[in-house]
Backbone as CSV, one residue per row, in Angstrom:
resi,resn,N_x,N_y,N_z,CA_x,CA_y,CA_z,C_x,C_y,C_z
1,UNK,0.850,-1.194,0.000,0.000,0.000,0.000,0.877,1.232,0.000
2,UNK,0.471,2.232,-1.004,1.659,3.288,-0.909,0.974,4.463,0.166
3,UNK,1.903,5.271,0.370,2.375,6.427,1.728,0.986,7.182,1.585
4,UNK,0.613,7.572,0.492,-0.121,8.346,-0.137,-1.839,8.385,0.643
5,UNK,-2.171,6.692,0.866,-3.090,6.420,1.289,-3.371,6.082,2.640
6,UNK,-2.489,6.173,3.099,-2.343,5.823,4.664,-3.692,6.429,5.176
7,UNK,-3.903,7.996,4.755,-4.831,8.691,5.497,-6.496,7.788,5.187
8,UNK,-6.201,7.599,3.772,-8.020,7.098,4.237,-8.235,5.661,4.745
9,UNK,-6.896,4.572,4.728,-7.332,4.000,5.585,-7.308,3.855,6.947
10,UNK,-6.700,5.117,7.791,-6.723,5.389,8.700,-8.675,6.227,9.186
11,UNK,-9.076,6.536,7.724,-10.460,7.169,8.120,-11.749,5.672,8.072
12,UNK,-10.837,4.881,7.218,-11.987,3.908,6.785,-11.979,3.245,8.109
13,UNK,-10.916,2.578,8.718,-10.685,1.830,9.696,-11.221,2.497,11.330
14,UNK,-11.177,3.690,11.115,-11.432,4.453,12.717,-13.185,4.516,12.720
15,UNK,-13.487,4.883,11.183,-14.988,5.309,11.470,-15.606,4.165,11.426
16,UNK,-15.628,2.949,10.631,-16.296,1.446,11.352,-16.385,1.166,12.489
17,UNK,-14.893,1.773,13.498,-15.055,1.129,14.863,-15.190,2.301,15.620
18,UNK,-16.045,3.540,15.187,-15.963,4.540,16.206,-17.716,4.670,16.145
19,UNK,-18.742,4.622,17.340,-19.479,4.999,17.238,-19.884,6.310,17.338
20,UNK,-21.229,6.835,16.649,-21.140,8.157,17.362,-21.939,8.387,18.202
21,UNK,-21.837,9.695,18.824,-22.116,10.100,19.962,-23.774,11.073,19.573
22,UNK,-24.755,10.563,19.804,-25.895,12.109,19.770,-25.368,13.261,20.570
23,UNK,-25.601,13.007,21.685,-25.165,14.257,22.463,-23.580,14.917,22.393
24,UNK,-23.798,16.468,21.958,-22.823,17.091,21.822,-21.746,17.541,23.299
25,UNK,-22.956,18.100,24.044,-22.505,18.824,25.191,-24.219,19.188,25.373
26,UNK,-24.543,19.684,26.762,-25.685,19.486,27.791,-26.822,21.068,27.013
27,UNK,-25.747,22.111,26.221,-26.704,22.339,25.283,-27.064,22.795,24.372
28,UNK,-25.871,22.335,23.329,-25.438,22.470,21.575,-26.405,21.671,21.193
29,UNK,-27.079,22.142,20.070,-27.721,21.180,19.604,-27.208,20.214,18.196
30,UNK,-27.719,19.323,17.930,-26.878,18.584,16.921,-28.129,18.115,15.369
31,UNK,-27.585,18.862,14.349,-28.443,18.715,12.923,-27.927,17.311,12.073
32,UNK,-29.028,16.664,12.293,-28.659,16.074,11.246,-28.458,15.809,9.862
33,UNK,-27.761,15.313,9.017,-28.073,15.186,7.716,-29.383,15.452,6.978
34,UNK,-29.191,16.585,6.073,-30.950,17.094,4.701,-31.644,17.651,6.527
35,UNK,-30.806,18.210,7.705,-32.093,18.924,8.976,-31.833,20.162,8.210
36,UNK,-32.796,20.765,8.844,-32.917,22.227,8.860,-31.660,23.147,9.630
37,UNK,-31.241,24.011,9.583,-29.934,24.764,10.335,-30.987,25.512,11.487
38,UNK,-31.921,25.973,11.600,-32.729,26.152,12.437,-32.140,26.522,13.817
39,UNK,-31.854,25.058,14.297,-31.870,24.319,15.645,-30.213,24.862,15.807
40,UNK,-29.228,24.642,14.715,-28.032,24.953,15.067,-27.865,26.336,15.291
41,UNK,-28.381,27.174,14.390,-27.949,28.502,14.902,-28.589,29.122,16.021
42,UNK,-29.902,28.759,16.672,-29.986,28.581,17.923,-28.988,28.377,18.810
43,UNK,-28.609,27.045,18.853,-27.731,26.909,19.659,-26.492,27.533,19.606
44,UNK,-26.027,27.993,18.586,-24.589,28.857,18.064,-25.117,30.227,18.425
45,UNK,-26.481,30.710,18.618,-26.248,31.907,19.514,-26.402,31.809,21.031
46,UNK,-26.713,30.687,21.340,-26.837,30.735,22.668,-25.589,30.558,23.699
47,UNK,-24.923,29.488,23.309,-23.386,28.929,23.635,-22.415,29.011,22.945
48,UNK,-22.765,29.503,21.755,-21.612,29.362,20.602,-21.072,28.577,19.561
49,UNK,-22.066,27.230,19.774,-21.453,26.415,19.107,-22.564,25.644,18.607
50,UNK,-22.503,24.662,17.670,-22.920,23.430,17.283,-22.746,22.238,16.371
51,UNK,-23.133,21.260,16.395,-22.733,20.082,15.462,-23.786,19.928,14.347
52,UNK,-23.215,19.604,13.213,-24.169,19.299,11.726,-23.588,17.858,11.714
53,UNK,-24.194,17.051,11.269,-24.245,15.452,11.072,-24.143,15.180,9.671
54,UNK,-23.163,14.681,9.654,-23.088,13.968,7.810,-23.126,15.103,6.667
55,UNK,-22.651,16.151,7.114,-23.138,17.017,5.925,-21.632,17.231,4.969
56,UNK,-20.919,16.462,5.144,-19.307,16.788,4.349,-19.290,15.295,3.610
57,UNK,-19.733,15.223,2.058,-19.579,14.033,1.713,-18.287,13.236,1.660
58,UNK,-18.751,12.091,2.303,-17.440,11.140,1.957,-16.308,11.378,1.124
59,UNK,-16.951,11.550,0.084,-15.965,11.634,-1.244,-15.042,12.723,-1.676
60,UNK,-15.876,13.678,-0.472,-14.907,14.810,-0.417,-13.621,14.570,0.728
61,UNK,-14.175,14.287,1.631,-13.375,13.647,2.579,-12.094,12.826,2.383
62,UNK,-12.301,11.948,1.775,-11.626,10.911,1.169,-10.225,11.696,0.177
63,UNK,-10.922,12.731,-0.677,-10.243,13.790,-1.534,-9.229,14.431,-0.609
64,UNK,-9.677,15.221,0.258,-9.220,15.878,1.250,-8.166,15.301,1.880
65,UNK,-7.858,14.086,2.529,-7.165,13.273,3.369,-6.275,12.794,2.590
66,UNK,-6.274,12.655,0.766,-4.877,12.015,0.349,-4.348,13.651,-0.093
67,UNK,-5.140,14.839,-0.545,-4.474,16.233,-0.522,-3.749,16.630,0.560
68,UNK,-3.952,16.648,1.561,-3.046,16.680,2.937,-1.706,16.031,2.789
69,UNK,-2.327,14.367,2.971,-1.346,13.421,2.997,-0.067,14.281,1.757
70,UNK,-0.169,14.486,0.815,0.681,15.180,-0.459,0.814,16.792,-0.297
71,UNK,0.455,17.067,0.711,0.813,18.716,1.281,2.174,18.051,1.763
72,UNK,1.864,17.577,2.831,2.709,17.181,4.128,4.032,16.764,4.107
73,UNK,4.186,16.118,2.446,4.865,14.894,1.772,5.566,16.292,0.772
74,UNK,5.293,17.482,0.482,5.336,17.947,-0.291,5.224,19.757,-0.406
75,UNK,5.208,19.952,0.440,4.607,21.802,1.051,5.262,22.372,-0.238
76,UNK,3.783,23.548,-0.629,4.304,24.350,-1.997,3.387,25.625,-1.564
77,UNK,3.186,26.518,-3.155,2.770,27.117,-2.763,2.090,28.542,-1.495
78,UNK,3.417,28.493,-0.588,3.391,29.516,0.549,3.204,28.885,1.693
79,UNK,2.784,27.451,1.956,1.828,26.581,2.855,2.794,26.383,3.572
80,UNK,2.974,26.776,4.869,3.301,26.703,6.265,2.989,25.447,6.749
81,UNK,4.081,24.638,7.248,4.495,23.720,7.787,4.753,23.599,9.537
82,UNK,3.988,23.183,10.277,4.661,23.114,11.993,4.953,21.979,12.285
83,UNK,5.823,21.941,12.995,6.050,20.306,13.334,6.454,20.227,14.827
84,UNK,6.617,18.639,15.333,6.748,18.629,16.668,7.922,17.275,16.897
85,UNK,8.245,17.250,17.738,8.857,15.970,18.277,8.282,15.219,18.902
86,UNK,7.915,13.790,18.713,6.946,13.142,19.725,7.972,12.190,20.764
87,UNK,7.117,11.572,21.861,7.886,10.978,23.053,8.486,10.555,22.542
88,UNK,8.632,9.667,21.702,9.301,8.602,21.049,10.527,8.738,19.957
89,UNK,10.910,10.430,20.211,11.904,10.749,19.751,11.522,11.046,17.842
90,UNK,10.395,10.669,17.256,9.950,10.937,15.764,9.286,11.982,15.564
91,UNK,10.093,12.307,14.288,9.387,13.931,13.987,8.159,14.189,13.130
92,UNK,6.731,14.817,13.181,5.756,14.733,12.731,5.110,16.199,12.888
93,UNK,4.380,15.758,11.620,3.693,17.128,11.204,2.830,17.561,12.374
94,UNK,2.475,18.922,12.973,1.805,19.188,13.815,0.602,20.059,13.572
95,UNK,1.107,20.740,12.235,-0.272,21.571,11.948,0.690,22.153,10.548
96,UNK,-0.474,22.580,9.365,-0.252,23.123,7.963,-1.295,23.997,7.840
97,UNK,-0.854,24.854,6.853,-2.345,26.097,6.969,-1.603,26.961,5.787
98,UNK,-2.334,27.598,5.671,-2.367,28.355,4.090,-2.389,27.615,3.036
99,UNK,-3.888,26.087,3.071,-3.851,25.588,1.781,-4.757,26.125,1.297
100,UNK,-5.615,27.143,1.069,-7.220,26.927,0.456,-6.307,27.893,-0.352
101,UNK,-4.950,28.621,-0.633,-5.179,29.132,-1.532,-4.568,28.112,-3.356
102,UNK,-4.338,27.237,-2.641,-4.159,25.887,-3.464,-4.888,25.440,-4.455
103,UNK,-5.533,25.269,-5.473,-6.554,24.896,-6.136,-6.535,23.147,-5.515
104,UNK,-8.023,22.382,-5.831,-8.199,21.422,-5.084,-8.939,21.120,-3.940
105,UNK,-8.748,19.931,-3.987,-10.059,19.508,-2.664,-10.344,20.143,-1.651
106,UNK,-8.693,20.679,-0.466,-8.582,21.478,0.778,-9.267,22.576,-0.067
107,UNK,-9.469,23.238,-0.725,-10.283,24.816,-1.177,-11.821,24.359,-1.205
108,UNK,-12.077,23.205,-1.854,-13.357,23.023,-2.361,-13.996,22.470,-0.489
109,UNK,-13.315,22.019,0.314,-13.669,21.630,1.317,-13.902,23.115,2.012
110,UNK,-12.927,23.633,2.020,-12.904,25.528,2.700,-14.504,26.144,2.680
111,UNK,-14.905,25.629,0.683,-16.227,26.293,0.456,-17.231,25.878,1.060
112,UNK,-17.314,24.406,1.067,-18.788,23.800,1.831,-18.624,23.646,3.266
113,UNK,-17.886,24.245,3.872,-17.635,24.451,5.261,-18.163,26.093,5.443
114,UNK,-17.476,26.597,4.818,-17.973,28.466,4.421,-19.399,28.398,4.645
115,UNK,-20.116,28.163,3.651,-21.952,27.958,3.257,-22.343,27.398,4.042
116,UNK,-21.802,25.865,4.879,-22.304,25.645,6.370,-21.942,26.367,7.596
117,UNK,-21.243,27.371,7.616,-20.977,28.172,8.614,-21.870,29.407,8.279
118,UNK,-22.393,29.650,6.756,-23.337,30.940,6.631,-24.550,30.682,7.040
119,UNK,-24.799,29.478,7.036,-26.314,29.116,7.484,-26.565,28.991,8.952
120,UNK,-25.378,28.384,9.414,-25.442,28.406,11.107,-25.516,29.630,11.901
121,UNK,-24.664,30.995,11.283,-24.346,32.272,11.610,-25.357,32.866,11.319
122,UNK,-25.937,33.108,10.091,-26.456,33.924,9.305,-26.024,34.892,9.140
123,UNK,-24.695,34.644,8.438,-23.717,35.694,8.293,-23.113,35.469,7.071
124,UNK,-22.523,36.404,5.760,-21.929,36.177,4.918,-20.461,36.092,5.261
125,UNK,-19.616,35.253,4.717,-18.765,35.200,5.461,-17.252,34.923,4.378
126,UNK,-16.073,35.672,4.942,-14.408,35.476,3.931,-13.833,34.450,5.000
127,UNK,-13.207,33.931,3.741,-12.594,32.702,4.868,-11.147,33.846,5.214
128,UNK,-10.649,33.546,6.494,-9.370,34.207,7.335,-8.142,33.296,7.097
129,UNK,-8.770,32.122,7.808,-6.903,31.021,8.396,-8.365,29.923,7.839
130,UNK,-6.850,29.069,7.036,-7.173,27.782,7.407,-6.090,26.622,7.949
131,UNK,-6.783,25.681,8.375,-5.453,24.984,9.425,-5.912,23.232,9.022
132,UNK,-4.678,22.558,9.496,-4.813,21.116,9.595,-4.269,20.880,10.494
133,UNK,-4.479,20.333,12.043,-3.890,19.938,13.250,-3.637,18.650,12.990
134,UNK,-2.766,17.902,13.213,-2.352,16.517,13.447,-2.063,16.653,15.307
135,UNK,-2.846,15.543,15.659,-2.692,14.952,17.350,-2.545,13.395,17.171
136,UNK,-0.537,13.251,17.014,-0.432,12.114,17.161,-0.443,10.885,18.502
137,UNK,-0.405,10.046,18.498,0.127,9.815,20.035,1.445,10.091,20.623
138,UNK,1.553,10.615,21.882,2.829,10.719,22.480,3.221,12.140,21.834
139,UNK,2.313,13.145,21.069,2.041,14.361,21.056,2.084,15.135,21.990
140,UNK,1.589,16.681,21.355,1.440,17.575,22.703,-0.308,17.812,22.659
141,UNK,-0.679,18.444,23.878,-2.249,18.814,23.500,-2.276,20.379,23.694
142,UNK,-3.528,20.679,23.830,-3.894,22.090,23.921,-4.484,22.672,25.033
143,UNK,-3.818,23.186,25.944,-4.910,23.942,27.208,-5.875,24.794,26.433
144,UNK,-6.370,25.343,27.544,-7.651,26.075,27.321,-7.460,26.871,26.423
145,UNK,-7.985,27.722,26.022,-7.712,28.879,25.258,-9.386,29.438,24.226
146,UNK,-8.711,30.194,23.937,-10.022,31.307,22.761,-8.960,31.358,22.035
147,UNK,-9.996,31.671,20.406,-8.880,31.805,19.199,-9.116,33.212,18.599
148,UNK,-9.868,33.800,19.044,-10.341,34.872,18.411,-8.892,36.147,19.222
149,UNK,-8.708,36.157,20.574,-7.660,37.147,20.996,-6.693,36.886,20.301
150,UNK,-5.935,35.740,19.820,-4.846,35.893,18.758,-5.004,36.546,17.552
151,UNK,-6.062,36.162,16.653,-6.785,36.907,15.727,-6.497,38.579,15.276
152,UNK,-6.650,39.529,16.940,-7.052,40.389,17.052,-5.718,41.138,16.162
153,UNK,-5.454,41.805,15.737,-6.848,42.920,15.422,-7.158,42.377,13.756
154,UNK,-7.204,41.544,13.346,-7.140,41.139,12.486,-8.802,40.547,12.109
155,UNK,-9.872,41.883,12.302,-11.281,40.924,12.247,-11.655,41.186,13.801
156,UNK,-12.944,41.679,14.368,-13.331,41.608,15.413,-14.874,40.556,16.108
157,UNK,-14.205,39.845,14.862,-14.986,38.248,14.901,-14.844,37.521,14.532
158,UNK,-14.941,36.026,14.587,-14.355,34.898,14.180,-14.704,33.651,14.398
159,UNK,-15.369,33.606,12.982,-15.988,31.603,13.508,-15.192,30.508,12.780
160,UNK,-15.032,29.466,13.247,-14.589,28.040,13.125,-15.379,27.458,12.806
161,UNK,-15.056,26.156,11.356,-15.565,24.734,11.267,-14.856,23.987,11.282
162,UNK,-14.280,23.244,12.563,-13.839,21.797,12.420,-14.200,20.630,12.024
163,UNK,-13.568,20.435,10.843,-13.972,19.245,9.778,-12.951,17.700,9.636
164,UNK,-13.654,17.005,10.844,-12.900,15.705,10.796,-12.316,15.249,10.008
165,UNK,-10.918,14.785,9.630,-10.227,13.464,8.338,-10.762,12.551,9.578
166,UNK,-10.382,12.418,10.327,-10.527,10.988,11.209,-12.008,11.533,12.525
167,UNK,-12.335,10.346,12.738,-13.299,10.028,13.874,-12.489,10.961,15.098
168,UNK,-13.326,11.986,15.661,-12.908,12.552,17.307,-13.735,12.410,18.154
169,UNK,-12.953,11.634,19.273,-13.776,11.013,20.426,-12.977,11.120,21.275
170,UNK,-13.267,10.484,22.697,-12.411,10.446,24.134,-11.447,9.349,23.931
171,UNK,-11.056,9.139,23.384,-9.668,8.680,23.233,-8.600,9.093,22.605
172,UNK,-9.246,9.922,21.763,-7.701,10.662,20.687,-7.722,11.448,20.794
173,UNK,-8.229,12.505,22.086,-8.020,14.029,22.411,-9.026,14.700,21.379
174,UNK,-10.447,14.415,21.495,-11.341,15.234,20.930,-11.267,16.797,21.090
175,UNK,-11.792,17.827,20.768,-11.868,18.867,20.943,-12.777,19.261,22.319
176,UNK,-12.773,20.029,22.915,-13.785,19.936,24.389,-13.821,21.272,24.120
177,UNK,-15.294,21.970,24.904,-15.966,22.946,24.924,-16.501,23.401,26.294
178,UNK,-16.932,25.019,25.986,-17.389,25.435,27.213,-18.853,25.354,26.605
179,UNK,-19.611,25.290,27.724,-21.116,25.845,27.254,-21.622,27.218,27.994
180,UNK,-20.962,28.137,27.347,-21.291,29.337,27.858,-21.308,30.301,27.096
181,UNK,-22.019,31.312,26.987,-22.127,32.480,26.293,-20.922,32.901,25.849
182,UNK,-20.338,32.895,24.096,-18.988,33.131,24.264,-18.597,34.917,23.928
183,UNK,-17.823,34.956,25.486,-16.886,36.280,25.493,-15.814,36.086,26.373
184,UNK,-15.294,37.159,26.503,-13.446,37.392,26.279,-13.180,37.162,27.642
185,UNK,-12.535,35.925,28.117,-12.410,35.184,29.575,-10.847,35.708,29.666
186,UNK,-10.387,35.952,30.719,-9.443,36.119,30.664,-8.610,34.860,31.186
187,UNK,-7.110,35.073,30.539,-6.728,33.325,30.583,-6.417,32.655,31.808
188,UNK,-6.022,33.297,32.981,-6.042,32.803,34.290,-7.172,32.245,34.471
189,UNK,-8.621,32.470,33.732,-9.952,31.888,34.281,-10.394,31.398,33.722
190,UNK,-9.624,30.152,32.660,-10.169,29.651,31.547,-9.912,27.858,32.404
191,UNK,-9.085,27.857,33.164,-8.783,26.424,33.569,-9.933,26.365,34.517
192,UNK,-10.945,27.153,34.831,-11.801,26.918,36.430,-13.258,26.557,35.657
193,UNK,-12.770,26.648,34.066,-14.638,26.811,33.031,-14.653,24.993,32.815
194,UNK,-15.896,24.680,33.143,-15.887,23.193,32.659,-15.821,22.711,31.146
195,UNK,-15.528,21.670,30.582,-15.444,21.690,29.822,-16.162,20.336,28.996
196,UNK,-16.945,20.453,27.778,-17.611,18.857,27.448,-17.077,18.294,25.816
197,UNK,-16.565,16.929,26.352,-16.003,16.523,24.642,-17.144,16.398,23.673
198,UNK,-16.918,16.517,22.548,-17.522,17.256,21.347,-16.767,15.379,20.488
199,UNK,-18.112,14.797,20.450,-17.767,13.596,19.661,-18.373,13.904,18.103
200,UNK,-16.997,13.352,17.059,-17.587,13.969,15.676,-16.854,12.578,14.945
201,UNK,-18.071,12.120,13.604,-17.544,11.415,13.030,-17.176,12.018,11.546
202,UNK,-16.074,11.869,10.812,-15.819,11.531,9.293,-17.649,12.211,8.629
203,UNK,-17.460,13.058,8.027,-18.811,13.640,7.613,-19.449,14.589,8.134
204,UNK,-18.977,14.618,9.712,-19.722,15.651,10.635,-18.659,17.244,10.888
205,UNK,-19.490,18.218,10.766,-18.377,19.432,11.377,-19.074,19.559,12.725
206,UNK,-18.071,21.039,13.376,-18.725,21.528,14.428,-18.351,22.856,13.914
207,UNK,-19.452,23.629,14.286,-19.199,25.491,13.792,-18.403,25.923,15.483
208,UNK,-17.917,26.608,15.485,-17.914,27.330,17.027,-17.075,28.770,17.186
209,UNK,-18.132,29.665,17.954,-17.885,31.157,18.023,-15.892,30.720,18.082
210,UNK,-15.488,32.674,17.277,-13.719,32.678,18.245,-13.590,32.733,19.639
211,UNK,-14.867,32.960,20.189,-14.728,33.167,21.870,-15.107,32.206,22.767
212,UNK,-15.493,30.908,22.207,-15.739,30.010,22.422,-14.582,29.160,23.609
213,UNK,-14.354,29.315,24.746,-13.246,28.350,24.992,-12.843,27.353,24.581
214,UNK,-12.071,26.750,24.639,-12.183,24.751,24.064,-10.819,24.414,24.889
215,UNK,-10.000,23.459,24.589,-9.231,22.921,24.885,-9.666,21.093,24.215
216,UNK,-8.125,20.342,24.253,-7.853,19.053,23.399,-6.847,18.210,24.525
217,UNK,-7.201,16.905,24.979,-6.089,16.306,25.756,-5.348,15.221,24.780
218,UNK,-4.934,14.029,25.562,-3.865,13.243,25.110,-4.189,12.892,23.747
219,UNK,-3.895,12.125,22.617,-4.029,10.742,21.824,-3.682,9.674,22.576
220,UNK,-4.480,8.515,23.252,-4.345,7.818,23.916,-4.143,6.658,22.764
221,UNK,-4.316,6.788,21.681,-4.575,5.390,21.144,-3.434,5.243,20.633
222,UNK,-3.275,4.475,19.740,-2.221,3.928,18.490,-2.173,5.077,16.854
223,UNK,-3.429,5.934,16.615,-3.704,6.298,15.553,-3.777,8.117,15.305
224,UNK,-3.081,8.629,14.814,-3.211,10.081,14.546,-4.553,10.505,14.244
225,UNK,-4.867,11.590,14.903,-6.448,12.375,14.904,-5.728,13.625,14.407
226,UNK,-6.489,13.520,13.375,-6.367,14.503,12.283,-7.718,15.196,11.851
227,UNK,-7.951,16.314,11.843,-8.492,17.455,11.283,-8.695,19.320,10.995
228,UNK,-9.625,19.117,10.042,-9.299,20.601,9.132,-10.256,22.038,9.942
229,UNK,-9.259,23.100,10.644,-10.253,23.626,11.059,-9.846,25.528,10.322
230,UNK,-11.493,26.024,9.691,-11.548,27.020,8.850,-11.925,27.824,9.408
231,UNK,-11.715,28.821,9.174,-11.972,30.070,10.029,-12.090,30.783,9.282
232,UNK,-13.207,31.903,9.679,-13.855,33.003,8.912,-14.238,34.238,9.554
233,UNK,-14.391,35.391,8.631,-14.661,36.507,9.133,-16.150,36.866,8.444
234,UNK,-16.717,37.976,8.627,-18.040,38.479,8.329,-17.354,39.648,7.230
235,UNK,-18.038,39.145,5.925,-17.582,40.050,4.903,-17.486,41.628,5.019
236,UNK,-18.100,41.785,6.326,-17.794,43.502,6.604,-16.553,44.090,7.094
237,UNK,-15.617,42.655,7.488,-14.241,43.404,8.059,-13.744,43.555,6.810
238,UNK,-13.989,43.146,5.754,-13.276,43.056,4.457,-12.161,42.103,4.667
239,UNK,-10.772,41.881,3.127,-9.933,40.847,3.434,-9.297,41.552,4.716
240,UNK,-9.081,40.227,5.865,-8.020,40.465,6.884,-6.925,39.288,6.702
241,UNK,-7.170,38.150,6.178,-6.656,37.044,5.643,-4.966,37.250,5.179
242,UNK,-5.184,38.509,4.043,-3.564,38.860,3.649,-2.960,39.644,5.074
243,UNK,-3.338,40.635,5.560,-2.768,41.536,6.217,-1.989,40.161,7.652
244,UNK,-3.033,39.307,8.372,-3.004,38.157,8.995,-0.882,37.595,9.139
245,UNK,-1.421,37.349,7.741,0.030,36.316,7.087,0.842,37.037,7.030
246,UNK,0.659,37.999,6.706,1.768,39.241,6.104,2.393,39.887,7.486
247,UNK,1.760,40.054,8.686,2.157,40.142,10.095,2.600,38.697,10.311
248,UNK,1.934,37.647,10.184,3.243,36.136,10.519,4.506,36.062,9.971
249,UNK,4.589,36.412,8.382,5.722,36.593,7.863,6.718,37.505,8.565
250,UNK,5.959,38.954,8.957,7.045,39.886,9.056,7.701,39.798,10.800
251,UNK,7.041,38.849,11.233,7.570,38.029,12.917,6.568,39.084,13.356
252,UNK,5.694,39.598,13.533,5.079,40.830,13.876,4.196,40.176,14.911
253,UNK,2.968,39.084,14.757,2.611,38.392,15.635,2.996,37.440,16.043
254,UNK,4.505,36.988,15.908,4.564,35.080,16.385,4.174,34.173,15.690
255,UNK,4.524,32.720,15.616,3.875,31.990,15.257,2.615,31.478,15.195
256,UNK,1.935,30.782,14.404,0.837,30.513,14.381,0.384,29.448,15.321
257,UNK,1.298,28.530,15.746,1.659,27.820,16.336,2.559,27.867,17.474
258,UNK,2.105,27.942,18.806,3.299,28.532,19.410,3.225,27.609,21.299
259,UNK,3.973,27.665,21.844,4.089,27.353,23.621,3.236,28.092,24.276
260,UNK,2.373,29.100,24.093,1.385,29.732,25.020,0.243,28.324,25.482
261,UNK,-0.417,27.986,24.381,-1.664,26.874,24.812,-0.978,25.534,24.406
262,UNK,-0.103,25.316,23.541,0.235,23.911,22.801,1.203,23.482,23.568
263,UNK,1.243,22.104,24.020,2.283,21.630,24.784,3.331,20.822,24.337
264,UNK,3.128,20.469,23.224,3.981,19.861,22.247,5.769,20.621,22.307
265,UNK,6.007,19.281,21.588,7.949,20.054,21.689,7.990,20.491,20.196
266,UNK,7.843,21.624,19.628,7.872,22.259,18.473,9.319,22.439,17.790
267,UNK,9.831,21.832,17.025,11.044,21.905,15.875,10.679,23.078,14.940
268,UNK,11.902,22.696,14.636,12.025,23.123,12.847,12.473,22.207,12.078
């Protein structure tokens, strides 16, 4: 089997043996596949967040996960590379971002994540950052944090769709959430907010405000948890996307990736 494909049978193999979860958190609500957005943007104004069910076809998916796999294998085009050292002394990708301006699947995935984030918001919306996290085992994870204060001033709003390659559940360091009205916590008081894992299969996103807390723990298993998370602004800040990069380039904000929330041992 060549290198190339590793990723989807890492998606074929996880999502047979991963069930899913109905309940999101105690009170996101969760749409299913051909539902109405209704119920989600409800809940995305109430707490900030919510889950859509099956709405990222397979086949895009599938597309998506060997485009990565050949980013990773291959970085062009401007696409930022992070990497980490894991326990075990092997070096692995930790996160990639600046593909949507790529022609290809990662763009065409960007769009139907976009249009499901306009319907949840009811907001027209420019995509900002896009990202691919890899959480291998023997990785680092993520404390608490908001994504929108890094952001700043770059856009004075900011929503997320995290779009599974692989099954996220309580074993491979799912994504976890606050359920609370999201605004600007300050970070000493982000470890005292409870927090609920957010189970998503292969097909499913989750939208969630920039002010949203979250946090990610171990990979307990044998298998890299991998997914794509897009971020957007409300077409009224206009592009902030170039200005963004163009401050990463010029060292102006830091890495995109950095030791504040990520615990990982970060290389070059």
């Amino acid at each position: 089997m060549t290198s190339h494909r590793y990723l989807l049978v890492v998606v074929s193999q996880w999502n047979s043996l991963t069930p899913r979860k109905k309940e999101v958190s105690k009170m996101a609500a969760v749409v299913e596949a051909g539902g109405e957005f209704e119920a989600a943007r409800k809940s995305f104004n109430t707490v900030g967040h919510s889950v859509c069910r099956g709405v990222i076809p397979t086949e895009l998916t599938d597309r998506v996960s060997v485009g990565v796999e050949e980013l990773v294998a291959s970085p062009h085009g401007g696409i930022l590379v992070h990497k980490e050292k894991l326990a075990d002394g092997s070096i692995k990708p930790a996160r990639i971002e600046r593909f949507v301006l790529v022609p290809g699947p990662l763009e065409e995935a960007n769009e139907v994540a976009r249009k499901a984030a306009e319907k949840v918001t009811g907001r027209r919306l420019n995509t900002f950052k896009d990202k691919v996290n890899f959480k291998y085992p023997g990785g680092g994870t993520f404390k608490p944090h908001q994504d929108s204060p890094a952001y700043y001033p770059h856009g004075n709003w900011h929503v997320s769709v995290l779009l599974p390659l692989t099954p996220f559940n309580g074993e491979n360091g799912t994504l976890e959430v606050a359920d609370t009205l999201p605004k600007a916590v300050p970070m000493s008081d982000l470890e005292a907010i409870s927090y609920e894992p957010v189970m998503l299969g292969v097909g499913d996103i989750l939208v969630f405000d920039g002010l949203v807390p979250h946090q990610s723990g171990h990979n307990k298993t044998s298998k890299p948890r991998i997914g794509m998370y897009l971020t957007f602004t409300d077409v009224e800040a206009g592009d902030v996307s170039g200005p963004y990069y163009a401050a990463k380039a010029a060292g102006i904000d830091g890495m995109s990736l950095n030791q504040v929330d990520f615990t990982g041992n970060l290389v070059k």
